Structure formats: C-alpha cells, structure tokens
Tab-separated table of N, CA and C in Angstrom:
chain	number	residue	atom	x	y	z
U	1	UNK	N	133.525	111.871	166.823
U	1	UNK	CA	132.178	111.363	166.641
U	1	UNK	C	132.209	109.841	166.756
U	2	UNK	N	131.386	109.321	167.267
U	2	UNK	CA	130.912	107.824	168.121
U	2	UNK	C	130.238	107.369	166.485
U	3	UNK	N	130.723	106.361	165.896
U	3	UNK	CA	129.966	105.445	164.893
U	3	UNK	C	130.356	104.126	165.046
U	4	UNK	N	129.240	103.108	164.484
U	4	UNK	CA	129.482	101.741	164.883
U	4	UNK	C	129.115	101.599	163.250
U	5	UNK	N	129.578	100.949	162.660
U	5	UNK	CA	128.601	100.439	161.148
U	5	UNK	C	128.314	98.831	161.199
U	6	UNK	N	127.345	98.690	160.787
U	6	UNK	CA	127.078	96.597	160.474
U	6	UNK	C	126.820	96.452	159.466
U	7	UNK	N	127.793	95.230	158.562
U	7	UNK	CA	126.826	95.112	157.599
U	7	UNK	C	125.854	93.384	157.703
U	8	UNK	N	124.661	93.784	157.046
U	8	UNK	CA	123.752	92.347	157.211
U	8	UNK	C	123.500	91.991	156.057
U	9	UNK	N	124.024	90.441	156.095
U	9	UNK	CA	123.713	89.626	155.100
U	9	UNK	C	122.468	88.874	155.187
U	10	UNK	N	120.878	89.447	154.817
U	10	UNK	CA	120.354	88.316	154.982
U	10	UNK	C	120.335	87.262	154.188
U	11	UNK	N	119.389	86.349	154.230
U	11	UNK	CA	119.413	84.418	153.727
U	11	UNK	C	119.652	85.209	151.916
U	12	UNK	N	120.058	84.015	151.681
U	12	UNK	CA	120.541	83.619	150.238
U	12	UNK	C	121.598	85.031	149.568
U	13	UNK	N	122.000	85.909	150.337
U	13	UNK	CA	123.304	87.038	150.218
U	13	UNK	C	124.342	86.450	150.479
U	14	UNK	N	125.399	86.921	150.138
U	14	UNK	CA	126.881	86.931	150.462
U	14	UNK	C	127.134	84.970	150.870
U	15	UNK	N	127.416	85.379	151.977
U	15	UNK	CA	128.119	83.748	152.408
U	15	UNK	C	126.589	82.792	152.635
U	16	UNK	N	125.435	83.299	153.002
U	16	UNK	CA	124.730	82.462	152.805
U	16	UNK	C	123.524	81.822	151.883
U	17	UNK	N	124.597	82.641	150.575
U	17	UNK	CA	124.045	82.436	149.067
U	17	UNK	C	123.882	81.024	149.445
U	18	UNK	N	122.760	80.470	148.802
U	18	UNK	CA	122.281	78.817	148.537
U	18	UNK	C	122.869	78.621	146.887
U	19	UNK	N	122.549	78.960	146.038
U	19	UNK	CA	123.077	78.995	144.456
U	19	UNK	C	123.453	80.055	143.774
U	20	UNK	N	124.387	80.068	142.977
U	20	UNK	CA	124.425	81.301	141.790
U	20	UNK	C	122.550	81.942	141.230
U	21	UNK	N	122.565	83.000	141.396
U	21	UNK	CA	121.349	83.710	141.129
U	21	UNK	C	121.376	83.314	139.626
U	22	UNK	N	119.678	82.999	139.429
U	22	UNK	CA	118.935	82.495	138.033
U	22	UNK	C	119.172	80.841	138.102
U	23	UNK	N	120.350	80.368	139.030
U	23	UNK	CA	120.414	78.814	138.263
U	23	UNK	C	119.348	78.109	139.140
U	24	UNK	N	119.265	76.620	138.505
U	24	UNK	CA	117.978	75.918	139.242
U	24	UNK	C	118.313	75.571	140.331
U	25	UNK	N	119.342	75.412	140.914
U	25	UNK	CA	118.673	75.461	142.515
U	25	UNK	C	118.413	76.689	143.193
U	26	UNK	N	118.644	77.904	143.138
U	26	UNK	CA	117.744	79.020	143.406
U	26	UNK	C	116.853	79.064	143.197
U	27	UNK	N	116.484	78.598	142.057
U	27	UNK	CA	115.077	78.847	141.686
U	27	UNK	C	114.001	78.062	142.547
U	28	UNK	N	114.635	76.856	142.753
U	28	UNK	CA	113.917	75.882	143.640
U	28	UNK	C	113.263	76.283	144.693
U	29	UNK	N	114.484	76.939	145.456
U	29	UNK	CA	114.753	77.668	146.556
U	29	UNK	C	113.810	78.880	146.984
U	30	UNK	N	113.427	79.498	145.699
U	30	UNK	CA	112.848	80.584	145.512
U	30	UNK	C	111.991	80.039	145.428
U	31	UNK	N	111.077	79.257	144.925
U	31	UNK	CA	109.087	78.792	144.880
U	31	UNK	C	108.660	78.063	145.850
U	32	UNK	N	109.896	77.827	147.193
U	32	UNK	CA	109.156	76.989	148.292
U	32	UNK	C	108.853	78.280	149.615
U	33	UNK	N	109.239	79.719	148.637
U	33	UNK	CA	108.602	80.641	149.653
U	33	UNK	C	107.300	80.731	150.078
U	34	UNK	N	106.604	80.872	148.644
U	34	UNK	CA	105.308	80.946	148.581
U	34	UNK	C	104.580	80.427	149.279
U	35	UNK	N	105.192	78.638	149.449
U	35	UNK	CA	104.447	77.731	150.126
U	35	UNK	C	104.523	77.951	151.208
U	36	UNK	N	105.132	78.827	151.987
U	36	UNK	CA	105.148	79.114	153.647
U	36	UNK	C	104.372	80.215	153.671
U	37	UNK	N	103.545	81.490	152.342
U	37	UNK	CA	102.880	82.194	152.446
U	37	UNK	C	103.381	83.067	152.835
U	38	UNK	N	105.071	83.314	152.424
U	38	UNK	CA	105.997	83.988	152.102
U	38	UNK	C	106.728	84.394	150.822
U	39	UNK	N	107.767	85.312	150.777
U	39	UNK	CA	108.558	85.965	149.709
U	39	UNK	C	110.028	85.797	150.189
U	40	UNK	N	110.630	85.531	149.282
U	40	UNK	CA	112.235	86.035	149.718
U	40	UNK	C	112.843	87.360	150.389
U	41	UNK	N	111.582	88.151	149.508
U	41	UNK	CA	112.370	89.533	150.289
U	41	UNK	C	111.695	89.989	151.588
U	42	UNK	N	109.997	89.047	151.559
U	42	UNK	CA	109.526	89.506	152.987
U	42	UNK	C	110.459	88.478	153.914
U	43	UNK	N	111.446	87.477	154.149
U	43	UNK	CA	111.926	86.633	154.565
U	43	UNK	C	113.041	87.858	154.896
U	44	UNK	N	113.769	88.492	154.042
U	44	UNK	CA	115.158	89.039	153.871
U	44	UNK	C	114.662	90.673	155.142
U	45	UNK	N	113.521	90.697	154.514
U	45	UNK	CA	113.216	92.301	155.769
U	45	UNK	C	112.822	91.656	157.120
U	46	UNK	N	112.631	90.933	157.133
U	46	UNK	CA	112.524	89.780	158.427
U	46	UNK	C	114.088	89.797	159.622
U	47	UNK	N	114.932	88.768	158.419
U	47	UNK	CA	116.059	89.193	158.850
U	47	UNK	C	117.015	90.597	159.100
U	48	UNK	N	116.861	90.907	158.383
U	48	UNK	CA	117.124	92.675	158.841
U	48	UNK	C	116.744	93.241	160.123
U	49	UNK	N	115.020	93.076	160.194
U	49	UNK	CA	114.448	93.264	161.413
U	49	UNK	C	115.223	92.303	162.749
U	50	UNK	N	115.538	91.330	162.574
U	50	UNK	CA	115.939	90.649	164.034
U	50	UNK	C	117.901	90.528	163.526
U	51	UNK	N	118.692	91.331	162.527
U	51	UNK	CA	119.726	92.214	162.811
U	51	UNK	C	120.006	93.458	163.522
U	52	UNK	N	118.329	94.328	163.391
U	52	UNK	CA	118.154	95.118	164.149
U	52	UNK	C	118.449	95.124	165.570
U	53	UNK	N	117.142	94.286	166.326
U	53	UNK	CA	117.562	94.093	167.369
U	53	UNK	C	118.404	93.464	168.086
U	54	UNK	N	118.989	92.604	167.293
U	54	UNK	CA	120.512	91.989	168.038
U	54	UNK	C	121.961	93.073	168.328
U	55	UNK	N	121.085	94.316	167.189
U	55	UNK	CA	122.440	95.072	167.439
U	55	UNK	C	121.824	96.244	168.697
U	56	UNK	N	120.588	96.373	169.176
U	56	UNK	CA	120.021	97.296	169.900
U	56	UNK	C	120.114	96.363	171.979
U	57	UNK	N	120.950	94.861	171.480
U	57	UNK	CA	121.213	94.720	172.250
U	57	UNK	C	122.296	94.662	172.905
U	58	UNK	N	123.125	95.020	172.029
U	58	UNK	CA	124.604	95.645	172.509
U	58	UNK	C	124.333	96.626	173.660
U	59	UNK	N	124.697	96.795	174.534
U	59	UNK	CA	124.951	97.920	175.584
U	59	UNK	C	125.546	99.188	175.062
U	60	UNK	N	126.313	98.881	174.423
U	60	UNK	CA	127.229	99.915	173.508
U	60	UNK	C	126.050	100.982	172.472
U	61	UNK	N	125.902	100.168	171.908
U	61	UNK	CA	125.005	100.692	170.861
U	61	UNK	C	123.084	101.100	171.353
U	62	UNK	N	122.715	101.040	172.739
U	62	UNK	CA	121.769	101.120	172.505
U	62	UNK	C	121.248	102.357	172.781
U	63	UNK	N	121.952	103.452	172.243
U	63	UNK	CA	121.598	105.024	172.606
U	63	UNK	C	122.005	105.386	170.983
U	64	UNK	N	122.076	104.581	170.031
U	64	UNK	CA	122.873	104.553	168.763
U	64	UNK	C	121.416	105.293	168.240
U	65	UNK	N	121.349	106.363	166.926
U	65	UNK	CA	120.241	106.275	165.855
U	65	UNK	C	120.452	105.615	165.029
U	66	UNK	N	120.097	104.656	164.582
U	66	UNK	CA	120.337	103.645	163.327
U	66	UNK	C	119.821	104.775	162.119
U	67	UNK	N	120.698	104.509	161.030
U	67	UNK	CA	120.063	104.170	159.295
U	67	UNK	C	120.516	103.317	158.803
U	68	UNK	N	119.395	103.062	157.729
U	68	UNK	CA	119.498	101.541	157.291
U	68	UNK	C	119.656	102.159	156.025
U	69	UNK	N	120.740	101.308	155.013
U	69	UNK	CA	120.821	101.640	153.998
U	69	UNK	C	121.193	100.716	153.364
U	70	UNK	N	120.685	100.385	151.873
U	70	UNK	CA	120.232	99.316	150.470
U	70	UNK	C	120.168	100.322	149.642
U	71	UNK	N	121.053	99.202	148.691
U	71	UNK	CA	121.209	99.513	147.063
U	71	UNK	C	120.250	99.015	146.637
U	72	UNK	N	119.209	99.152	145.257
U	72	UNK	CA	118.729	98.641	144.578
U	72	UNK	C	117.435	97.834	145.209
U	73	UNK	N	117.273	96.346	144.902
U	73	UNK	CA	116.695	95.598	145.489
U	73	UNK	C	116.411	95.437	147.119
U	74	UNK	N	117.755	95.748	147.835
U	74	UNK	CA	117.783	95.729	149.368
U	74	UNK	C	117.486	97.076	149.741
U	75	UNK	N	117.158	98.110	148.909
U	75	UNK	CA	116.938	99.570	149.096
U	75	UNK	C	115.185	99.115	150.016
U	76	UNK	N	114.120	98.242	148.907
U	76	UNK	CA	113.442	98.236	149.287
U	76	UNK	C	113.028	97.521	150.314
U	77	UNK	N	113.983	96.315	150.913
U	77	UNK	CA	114.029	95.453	152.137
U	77	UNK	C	114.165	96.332	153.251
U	78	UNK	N	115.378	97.193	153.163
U	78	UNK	CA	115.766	98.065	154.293
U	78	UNK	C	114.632	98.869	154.858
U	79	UNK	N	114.123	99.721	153.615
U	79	UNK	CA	112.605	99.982	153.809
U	79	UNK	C	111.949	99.597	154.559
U	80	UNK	N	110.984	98.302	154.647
U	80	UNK	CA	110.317	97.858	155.124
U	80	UNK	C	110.276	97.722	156.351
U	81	UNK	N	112.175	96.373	156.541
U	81	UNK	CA	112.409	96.216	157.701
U	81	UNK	C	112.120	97.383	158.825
U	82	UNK	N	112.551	98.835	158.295
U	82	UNK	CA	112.763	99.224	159.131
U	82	UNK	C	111.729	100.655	159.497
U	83	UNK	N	110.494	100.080	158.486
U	83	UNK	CA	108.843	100.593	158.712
U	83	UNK	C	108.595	100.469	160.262
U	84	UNK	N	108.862	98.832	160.515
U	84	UNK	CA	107.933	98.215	161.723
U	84	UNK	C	109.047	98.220	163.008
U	85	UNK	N	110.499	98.819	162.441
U	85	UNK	CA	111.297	99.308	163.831
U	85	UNK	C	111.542	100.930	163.976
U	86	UNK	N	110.909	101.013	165.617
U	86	UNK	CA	111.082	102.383	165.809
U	86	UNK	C	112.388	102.968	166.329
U	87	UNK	N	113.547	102.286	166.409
U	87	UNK	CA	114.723	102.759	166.384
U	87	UNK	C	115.437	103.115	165.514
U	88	UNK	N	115.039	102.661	164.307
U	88	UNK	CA	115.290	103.327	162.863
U	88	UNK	C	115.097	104.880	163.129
U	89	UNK	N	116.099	105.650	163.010
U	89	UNK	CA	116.038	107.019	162.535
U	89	UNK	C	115.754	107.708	161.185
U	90	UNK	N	116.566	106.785	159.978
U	90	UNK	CA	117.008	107.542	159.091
U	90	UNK	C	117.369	106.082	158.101
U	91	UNK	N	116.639	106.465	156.658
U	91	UNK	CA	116.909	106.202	155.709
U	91	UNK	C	117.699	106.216	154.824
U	92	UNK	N	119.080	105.396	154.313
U	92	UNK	CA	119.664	105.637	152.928
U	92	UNK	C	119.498	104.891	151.562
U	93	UNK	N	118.536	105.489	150.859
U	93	UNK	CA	118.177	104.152	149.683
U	93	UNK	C	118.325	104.970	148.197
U	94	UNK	N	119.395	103.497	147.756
U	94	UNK	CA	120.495	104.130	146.467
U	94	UNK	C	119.346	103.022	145.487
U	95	UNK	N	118.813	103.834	144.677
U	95	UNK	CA	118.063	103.882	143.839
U	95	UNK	C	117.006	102.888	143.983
U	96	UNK	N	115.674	102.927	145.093
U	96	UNK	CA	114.727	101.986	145.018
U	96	UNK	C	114.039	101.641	144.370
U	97	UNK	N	113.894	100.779	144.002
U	97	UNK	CA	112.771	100.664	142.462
U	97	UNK	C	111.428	101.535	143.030
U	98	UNK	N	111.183	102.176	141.628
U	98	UNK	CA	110.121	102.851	141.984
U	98	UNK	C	108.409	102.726	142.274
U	99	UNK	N	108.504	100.686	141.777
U	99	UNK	CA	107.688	100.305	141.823
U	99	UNK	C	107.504	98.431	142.443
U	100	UNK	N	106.611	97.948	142.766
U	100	UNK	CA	106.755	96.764	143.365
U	100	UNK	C	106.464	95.925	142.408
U	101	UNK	N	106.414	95.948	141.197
U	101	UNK	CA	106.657	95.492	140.161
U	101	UNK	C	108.127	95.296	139.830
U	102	UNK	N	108.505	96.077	139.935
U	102	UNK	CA	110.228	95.758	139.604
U	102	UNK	C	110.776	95.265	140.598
U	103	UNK	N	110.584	95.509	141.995
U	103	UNK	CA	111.346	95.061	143.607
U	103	UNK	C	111.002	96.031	144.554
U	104	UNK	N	110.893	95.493	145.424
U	104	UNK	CA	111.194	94.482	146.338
U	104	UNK	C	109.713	93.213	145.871
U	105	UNK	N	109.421	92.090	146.175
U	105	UNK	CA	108.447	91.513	146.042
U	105	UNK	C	108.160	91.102	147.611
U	106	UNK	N	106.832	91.559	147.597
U	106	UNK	CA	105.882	90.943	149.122
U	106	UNK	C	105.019	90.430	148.869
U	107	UNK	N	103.987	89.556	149.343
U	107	UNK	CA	102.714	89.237	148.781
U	107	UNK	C	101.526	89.839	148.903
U	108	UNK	N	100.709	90.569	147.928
U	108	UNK	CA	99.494	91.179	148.143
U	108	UNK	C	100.041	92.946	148.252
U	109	UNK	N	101.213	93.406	148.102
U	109	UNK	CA	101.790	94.663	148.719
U	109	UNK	C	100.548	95.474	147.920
U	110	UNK	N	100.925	95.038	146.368
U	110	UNK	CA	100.303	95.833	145.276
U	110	UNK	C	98.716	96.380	145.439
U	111	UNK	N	98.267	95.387	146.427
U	111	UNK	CA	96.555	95.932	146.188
U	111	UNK	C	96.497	96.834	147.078
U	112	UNK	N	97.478	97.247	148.334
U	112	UNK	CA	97.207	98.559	149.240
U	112	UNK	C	98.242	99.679	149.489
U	113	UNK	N	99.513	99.471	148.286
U	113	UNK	CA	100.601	100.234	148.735
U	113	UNK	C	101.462	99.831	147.395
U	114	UNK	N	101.724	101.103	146.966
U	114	UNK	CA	102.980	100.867	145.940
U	114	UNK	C	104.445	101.525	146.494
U	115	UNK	N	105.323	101.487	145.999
U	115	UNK	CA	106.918	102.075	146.936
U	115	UNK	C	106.809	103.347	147.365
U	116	UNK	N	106.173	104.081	146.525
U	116	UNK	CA	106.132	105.835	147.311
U	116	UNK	C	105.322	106.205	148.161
U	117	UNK	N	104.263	104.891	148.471
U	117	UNK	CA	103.205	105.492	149.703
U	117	UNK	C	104.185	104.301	150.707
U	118	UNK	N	104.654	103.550	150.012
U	118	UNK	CA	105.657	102.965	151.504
U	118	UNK	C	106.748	103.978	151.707
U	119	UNK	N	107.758	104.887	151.012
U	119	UNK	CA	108.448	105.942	151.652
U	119	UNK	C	107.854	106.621	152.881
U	120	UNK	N	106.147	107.121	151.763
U	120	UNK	CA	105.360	108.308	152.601
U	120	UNK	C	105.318	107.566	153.983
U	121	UNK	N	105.341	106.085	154.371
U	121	UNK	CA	104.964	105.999	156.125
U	121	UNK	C	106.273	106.067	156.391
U	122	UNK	N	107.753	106.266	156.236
U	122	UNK	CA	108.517	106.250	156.532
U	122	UNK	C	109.009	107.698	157.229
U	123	UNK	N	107.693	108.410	156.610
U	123	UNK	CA	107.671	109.887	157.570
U	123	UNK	C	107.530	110.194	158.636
U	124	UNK	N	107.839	110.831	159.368
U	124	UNK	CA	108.871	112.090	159.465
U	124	UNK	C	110.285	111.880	159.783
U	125	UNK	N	110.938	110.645	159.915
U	125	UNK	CA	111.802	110.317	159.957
U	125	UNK	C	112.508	110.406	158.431
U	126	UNK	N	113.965	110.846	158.748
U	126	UNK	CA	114.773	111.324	157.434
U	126	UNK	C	114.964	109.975	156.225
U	127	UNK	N	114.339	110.654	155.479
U	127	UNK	CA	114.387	109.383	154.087
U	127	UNK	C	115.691	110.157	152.872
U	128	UNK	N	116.303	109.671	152.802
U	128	UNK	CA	117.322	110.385	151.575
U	128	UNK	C	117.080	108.780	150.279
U	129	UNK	N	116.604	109.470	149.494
U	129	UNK	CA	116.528	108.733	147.919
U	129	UNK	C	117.734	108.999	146.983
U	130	UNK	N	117.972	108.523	146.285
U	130	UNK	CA	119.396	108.794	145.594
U	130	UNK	C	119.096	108.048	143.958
U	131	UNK	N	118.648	108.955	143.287
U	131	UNK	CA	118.038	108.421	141.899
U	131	UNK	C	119.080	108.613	140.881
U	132	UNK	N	119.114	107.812	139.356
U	132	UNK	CA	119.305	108.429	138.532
U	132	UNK	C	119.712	109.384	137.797
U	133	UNK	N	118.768	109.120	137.634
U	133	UNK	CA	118.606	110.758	136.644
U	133	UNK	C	117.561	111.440	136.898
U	134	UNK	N	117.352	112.658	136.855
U	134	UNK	CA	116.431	113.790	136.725
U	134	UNK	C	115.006	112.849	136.324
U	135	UNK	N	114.746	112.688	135.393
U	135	UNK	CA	113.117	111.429	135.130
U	135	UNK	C	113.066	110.813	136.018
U	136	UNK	N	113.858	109.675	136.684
U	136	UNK	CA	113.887	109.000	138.070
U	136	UNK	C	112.940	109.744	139.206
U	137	UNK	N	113.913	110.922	139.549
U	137	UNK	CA	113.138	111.828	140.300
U	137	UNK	C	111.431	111.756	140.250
U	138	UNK	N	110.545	112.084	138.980
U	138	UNK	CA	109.396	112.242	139.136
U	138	UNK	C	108.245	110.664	139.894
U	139	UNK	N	109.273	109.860	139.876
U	139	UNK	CA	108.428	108.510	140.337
U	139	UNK	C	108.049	109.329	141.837
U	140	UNK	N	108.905	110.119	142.680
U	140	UNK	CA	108.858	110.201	143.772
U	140	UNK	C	108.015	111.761	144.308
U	141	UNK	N	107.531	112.008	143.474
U	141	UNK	CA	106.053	113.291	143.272
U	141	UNK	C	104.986	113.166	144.228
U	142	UNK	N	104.855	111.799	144.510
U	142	UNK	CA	103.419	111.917	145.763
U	142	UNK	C	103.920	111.927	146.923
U	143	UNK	N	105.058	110.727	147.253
U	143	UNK	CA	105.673	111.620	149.039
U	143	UNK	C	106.174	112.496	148.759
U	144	UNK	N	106.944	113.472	148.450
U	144	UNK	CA	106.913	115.026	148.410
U	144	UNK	C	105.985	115.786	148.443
U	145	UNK	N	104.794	115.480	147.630
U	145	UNK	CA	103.703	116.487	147.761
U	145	UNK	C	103.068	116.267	148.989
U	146	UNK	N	103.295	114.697	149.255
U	146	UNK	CA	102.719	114.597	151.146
U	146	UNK	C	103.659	115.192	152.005
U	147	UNK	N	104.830	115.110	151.744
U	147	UNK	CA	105.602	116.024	152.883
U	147	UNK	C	105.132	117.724	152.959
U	148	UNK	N	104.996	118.298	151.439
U	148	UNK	CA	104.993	119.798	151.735
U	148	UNK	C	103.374	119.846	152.395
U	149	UNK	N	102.473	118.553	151.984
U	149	UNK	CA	101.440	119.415	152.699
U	149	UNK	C	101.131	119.156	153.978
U	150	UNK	N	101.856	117.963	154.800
U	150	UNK	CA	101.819	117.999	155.872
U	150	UNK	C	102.858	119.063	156.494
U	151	UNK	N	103.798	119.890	156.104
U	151	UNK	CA	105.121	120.522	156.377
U	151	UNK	C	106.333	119.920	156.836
U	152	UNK	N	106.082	118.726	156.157
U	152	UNK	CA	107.627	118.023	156.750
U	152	UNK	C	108.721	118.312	156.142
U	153	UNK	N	109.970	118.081	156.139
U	153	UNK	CA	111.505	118.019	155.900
U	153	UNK	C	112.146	116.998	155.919
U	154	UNK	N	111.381	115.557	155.709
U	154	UNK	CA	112.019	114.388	155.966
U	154	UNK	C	113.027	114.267	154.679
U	155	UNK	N	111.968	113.444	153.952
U	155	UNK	CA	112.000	113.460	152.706
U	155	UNK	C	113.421	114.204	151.486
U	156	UNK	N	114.550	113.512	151.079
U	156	UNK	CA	114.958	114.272	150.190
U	156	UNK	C	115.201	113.314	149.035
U	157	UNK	N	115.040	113.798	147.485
U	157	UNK	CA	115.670	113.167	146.457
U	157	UNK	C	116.529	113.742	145.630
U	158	UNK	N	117.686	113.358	146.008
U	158	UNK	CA	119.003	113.496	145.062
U	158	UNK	C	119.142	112.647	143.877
U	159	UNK	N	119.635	113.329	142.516
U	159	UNK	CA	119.977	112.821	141.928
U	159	UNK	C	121.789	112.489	141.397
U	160	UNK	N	121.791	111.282	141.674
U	160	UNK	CA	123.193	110.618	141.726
U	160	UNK	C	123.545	110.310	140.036
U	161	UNK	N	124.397	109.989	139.865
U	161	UNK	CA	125.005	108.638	138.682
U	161	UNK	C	124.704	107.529	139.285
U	162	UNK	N	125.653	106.420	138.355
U	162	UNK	CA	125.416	104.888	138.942
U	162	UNK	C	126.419	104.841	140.144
C-alpha cells in the first residue's frame, strides 16, 4: 500500500512558536489578530489550507485521498481547513471540542454554526471522532441524527481514553 504522511506546523506551532504559550509576548502576538479581522486559528486553518495544496502539487501525490487529522485544538483547525478543500477525503479528529466556546476560535462562527453543524458539512465524506468518554459522545447527537436521516455512513464516534 502507497502512503505519503505530512506533518504541518502552522504559525506560532512547533519551530515557528513566537513565545512560550500564556507568556506576554504571545499574548501580544495573539491581540494583533483581531486587528487584521482575524483569529489565530482562522490564520492556522489558512495555513493548513495552502499545506494542502502545496502537497496536491507534488506529481507524486496528486491521485493521493488526503485525511487531515488534529488533536484537540487543531482537531478543530483541520476541520475547517479542510471544509473549503475538496481533496480532503476523510477526517481524523482526537477529541474536538465540542463547542466554539472552548476551541477552535473564529470570528462571528458562534452566531451561524456551532462544532457539530460544522462536522454535519463535513458530510458525506468520512468523519471519525474519537471522544472520551461515553458523555463526550452525546455532544455529537445532531450530526448523527443528520446522517441517519439523510442515510449516510460518514460519520463515526468512537470512544477512546486519553
């Protein structure tokens, strides 16, 4: 079997951390988003998105199905990013917050979309969730009930450990 894996660091991750997370120059860092009428993490699904296509321009890879897969916070970046790319096949997201209150942060997300109606457009393409615990599970009750009543099979939630 043919696999390629990447991993992407977007801005302020890994090597192109700007400060230790919480100290003041992050923080700095972090309130001159706004002023561009941006977010860090809509910045971070940004980058993801144009990791995407740098890797769809490989010759090698461009018959590839991508999944994108995030832990935690980048659960819900990966998400996004890879809402608005249609070479995305397939979803792996290890425990997304269940709400945009907790993460990912976008601006304005909250008044037309909370995380489980952003899964639900991630349909019919394969979404695998990976929760908790059993309670975890119920955050994710309305895309399921949209999958069975449209008849899809995208959609699965497992429950993991940490």
């Amino acid at each position: 079997q043919n696999l390629a894996f990447a991993a992407v660091a977007p801005r302020g991750v890994g090597v192109t951390r700007w400060a230790e997370p919480g100290s003041r120059d992050d923080v700095q860092v972090r309130r001159r988003f706004p002023l561009l009428g941006q977010t860090l993490d809509g910045q971070r699904a940004w980058d993801v998105r144009r990791a995407i296509a740098a890797l769809l321009e490989q010759p090698d890879l461009k018959p590839a199905k991508l999944t994108l897969h995030g832990e935690r916070e980048a659960a819900g970046v990966a998400l996004y990013a890879g809402l608005f790319e249609p070479a995305v096949a397939a979803f792996d997201l290890w425990h997304l917050p269940p709400t945009h209150h907790d993460a990912p942060t976008f601006l304005n997300v909250l008044r037309v979309l909370d995380a489980p109606q952003a899964v639900a457009l991630a349909l019919p393409r394969k979404v695998t969730l990976h929760v908790r615990r059993d309670a975890d599970r119920s955050a994710w009750d309305w895309p399921l009930a949209l999958q069975k009543a449209i008849g899809g099979e995208g959609l699965v939630v497992k429950v993991v450990g940490e």
